[in-house]
Tab-separated table of C-alpha atoms in Angstrom:
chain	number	residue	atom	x	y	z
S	1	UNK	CA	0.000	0.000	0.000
S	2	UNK	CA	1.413	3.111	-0.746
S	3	UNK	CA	1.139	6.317	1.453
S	4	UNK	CA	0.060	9.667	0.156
S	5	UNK	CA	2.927	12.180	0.910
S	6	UNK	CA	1.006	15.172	3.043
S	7	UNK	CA	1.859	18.452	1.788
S	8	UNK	CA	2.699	21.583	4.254
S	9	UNK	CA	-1.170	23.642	3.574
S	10	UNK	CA	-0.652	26.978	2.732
S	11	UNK	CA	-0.247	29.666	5.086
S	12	UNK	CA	-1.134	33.463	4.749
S	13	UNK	CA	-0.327	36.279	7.280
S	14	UNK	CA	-3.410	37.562	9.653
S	15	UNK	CA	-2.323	40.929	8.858
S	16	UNK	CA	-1.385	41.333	5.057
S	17	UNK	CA	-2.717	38.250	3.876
S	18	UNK	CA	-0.082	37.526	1.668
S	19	UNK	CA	1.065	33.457	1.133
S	20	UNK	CA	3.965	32.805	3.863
S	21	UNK	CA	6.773	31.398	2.066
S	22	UNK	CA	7.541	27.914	3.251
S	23	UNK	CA	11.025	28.560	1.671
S	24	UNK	CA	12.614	30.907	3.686
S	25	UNK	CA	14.185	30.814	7.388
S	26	UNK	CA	11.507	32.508	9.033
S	27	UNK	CA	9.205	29.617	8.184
S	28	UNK	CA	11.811	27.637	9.215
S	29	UNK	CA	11.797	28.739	12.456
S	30	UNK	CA	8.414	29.947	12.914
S	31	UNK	CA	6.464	27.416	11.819
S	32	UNK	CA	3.580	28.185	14.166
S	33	UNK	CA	3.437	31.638	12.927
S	34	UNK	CA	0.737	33.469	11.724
S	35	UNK	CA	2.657	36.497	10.243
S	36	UNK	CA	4.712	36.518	6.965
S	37	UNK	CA	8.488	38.088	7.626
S	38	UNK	CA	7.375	41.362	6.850
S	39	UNK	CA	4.657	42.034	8.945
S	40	UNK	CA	6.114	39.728	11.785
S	41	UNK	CA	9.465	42.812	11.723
S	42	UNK	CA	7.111	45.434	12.319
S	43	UNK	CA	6.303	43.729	16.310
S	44	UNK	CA	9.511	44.862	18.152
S	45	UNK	CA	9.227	43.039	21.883
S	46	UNK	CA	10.370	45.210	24.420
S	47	UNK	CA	9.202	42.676	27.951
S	48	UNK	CA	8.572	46.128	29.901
S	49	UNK	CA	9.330	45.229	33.374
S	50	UNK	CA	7.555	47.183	36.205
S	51	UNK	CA	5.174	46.899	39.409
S	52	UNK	CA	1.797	47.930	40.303
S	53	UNK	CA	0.349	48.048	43.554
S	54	UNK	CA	3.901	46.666	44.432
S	55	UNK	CA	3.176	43.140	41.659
S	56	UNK	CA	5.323	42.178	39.537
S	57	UNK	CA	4.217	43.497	35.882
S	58	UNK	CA	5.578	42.490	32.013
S	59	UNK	CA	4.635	43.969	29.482
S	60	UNK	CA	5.290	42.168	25.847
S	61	UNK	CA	5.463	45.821	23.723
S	62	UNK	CA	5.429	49.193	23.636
S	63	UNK	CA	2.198	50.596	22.471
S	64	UNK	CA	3.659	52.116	19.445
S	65	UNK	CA	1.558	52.903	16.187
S	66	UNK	CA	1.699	49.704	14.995
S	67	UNK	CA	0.258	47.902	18.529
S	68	UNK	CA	-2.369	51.143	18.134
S	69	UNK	CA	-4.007	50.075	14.763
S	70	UNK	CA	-3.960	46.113	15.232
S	71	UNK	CA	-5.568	46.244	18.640
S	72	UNK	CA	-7.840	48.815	17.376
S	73	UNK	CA	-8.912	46.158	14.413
S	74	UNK	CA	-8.648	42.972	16.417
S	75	UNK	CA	-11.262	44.953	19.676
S	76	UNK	CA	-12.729	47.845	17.752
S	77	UNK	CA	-13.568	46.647	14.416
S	78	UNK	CA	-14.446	42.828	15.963
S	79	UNK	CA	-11.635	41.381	13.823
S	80	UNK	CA	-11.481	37.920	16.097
S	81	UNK	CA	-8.495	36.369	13.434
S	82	UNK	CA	-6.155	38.884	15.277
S	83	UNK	CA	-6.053	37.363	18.229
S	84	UNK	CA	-2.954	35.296	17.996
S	85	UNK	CA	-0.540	37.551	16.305
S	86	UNK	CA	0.031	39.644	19.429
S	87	UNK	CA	2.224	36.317	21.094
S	88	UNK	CA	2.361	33.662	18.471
S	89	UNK	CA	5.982	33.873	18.763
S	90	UNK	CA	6.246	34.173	22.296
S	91	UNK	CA	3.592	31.465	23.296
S	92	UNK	CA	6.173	28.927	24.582
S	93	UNK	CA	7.986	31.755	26.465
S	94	UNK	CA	4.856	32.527	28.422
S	95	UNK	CA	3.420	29.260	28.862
S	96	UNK	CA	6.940	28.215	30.352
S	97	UNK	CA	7.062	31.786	32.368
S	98	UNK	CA	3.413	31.277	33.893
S	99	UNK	CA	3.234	28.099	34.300
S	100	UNK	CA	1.032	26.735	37.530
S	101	UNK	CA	-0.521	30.067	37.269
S	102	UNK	CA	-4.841	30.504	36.375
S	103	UNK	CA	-5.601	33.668	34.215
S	104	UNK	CA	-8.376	36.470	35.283
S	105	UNK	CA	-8.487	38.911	32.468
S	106	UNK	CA	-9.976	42.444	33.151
S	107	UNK	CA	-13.294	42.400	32.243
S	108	UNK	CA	-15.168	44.793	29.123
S	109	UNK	CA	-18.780	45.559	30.481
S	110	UNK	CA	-20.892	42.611	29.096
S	111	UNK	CA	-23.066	44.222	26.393
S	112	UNK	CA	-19.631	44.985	24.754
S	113	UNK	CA	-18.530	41.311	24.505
S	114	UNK	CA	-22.399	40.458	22.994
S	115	UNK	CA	-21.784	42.932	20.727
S	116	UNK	CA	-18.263	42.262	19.852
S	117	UNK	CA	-19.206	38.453	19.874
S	118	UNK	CA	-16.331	37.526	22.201
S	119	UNK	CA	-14.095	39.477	24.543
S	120	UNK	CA	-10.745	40.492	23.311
S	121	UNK	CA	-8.578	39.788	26.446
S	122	UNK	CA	-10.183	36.205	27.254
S	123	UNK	CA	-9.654	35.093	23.712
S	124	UNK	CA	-5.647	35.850	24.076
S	125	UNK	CA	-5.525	34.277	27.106
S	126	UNK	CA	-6.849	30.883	25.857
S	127	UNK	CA	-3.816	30.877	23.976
S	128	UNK	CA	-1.309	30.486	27.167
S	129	UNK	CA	-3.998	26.924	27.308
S	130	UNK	CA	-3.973	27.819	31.729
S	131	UNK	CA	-6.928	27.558	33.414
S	132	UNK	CA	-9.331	30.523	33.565
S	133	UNK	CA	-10.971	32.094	36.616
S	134	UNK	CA	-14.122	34.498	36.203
S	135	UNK	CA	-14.233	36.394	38.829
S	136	UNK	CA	-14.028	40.250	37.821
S	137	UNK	CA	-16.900	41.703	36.392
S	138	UNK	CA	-17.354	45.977	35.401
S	139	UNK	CA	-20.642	47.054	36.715
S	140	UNK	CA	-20.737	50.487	34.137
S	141	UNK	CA	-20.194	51.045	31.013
S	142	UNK	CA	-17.627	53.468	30.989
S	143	UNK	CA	-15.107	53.842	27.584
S	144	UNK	CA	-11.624	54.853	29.400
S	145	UNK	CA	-10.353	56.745	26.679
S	146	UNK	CA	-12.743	59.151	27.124
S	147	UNK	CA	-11.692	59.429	30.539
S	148	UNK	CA	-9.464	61.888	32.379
S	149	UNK	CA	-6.329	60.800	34.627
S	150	UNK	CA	-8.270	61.245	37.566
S	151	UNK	CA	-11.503	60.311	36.443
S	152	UNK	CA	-9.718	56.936	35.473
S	153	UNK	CA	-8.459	55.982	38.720
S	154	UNK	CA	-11.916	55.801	39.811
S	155	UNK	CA	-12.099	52.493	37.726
S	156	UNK	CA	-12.425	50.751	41.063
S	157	UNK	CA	-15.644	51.900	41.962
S	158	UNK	CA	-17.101	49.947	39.159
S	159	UNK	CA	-15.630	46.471	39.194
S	160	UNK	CA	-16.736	43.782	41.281
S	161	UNK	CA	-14.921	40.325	42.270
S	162	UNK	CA	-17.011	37.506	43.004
S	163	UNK	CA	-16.386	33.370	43.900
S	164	UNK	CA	-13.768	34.744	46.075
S	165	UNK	CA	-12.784	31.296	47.706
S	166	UNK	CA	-11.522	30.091	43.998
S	167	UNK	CA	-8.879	32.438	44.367
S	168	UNK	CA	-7.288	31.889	47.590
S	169	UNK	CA	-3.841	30.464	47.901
S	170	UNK	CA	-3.521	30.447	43.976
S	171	UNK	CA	-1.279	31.504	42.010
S	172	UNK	CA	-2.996	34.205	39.636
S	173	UNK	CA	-2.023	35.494	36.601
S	174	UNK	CA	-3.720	39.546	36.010
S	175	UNK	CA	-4.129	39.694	32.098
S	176	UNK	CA	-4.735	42.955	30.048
S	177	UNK	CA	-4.761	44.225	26.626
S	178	UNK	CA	-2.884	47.690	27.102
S	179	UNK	CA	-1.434	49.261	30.377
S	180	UNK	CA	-1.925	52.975	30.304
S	181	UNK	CA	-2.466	54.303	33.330
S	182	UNK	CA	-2.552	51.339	35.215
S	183	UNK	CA	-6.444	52.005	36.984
S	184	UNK	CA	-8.130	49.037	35.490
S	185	UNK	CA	-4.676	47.024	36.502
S	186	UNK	CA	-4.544	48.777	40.152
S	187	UNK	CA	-7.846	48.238	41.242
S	188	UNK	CA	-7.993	44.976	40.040
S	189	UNK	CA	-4.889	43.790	41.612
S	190	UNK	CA	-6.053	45.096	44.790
S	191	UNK	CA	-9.426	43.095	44.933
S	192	UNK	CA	-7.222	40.059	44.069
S	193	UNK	CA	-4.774	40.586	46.668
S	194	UNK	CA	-7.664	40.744	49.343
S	195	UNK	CA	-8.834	37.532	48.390
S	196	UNK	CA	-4.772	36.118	49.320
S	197	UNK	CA	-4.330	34.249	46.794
S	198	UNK	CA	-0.692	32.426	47.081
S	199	UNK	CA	0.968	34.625	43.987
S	200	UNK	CA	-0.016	37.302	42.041
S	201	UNK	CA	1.581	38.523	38.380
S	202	UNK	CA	0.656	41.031	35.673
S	203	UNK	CA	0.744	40.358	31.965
S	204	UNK	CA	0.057	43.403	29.140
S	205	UNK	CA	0.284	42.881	25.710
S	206	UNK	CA	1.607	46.699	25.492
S	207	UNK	CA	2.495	49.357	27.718
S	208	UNK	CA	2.169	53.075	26.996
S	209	UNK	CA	5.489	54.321	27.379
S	210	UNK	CA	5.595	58.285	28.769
S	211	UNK	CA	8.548	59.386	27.016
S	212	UNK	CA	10.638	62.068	28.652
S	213	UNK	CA	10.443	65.662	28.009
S	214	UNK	CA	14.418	67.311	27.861
């Protein structure tokens, strides 16, 4: 009996759409890629290191231009196919990083997920394949952006964390999309850390940056 050789199936990049060459090095390499070579140059990793609320916080990027318009197509205009661009070279990094941990993403108020037909942060998470807790939930609907510093650190008064116990003496794993001024991140954090749970680490996908002012 003879076997039918199987053929590589053609790939094309989320972003561009063009074929990925299975001939070059970055196919090679990044076999489980989803970008060609071109777009996957334009994602510059910068693993921001920094605290909030005294936890340990990574960020993968900077939000630069380029972070701007694909999050704004992946959440904004409900482009789902994005998802796995943001880390699909870093997903064995991560998994190995976070490992043990269970992800609680901050939560978009829940008409936005119906409309969006899934929520932006949970669907990146699923990619790390830990366990998910949902236990954060936004009370208000209440777009950020169109929020003031100060009116943003008021973010607290609107989320709520419930099924405490499934939280204590875990390790837990804070996921976001962006970290801008950290509110969402901050009160968050702190809800978590009343509930004790055994660790607790932040993961962004991007981090706005202030630059300095000479």
């Amino acid at each position: 009996m003879q076997l039918k050789r199987l053929e590589n199936p053609i790939k094309y990049c989320k972003i561009c759409f063009k074929k990925i060459s299975d001939y070059s090095l970055h196919y090679l390499f990044c076999k489980n890629n989803d970008l060609c070579e071109e777009c996957f140059t334009k994602f510059q990793p910068k693993f921001i290191n920094f605290k909030i609320n005294e936890v340990k916080a990574m960020s993968l990027y900077e939000y630069d231009e380029t972070l701007k318009d694909l999050i704004f197509k992946y959440k904004g205009c409900f482009d789902i196919e994005l998802k796995s661009v943001f880390t699909s070279r870093y997903l064995l990094y991560l998994k190995l990083k976070y490992f043990g941990y269970k992800i609680v993403t901050i939560p978009s108020y829940i008409t936005e997920d119906r409309i969006r037909g899934f929520n932006h942060v949970e669907e990146i998470a699923k990619l790390l394949n830990l366990p998910m807790l949902t236990v954060l939930e936004k009370t208000e609907k209440i777009k950020q952006a169109d929020l003031g510093y100060k009116d943003r650190q008021k973010i607290g008064n609107i989320l709520n964390i419930k099924n405490k116990e499934t939280i204590y003496n875990q390790k837990i794993l804070l996921m976001d999309d962006i970290c801008t001024t950290g509110a969402s991140l901050k009160a968050a954090s702190k809800l978590i850390l009343e509930c004790k749970p055994k660790k607790l680490q932040i993961f962004t996908i991007a981090k706005n940056v202030m630059k300095r002012t000479q």
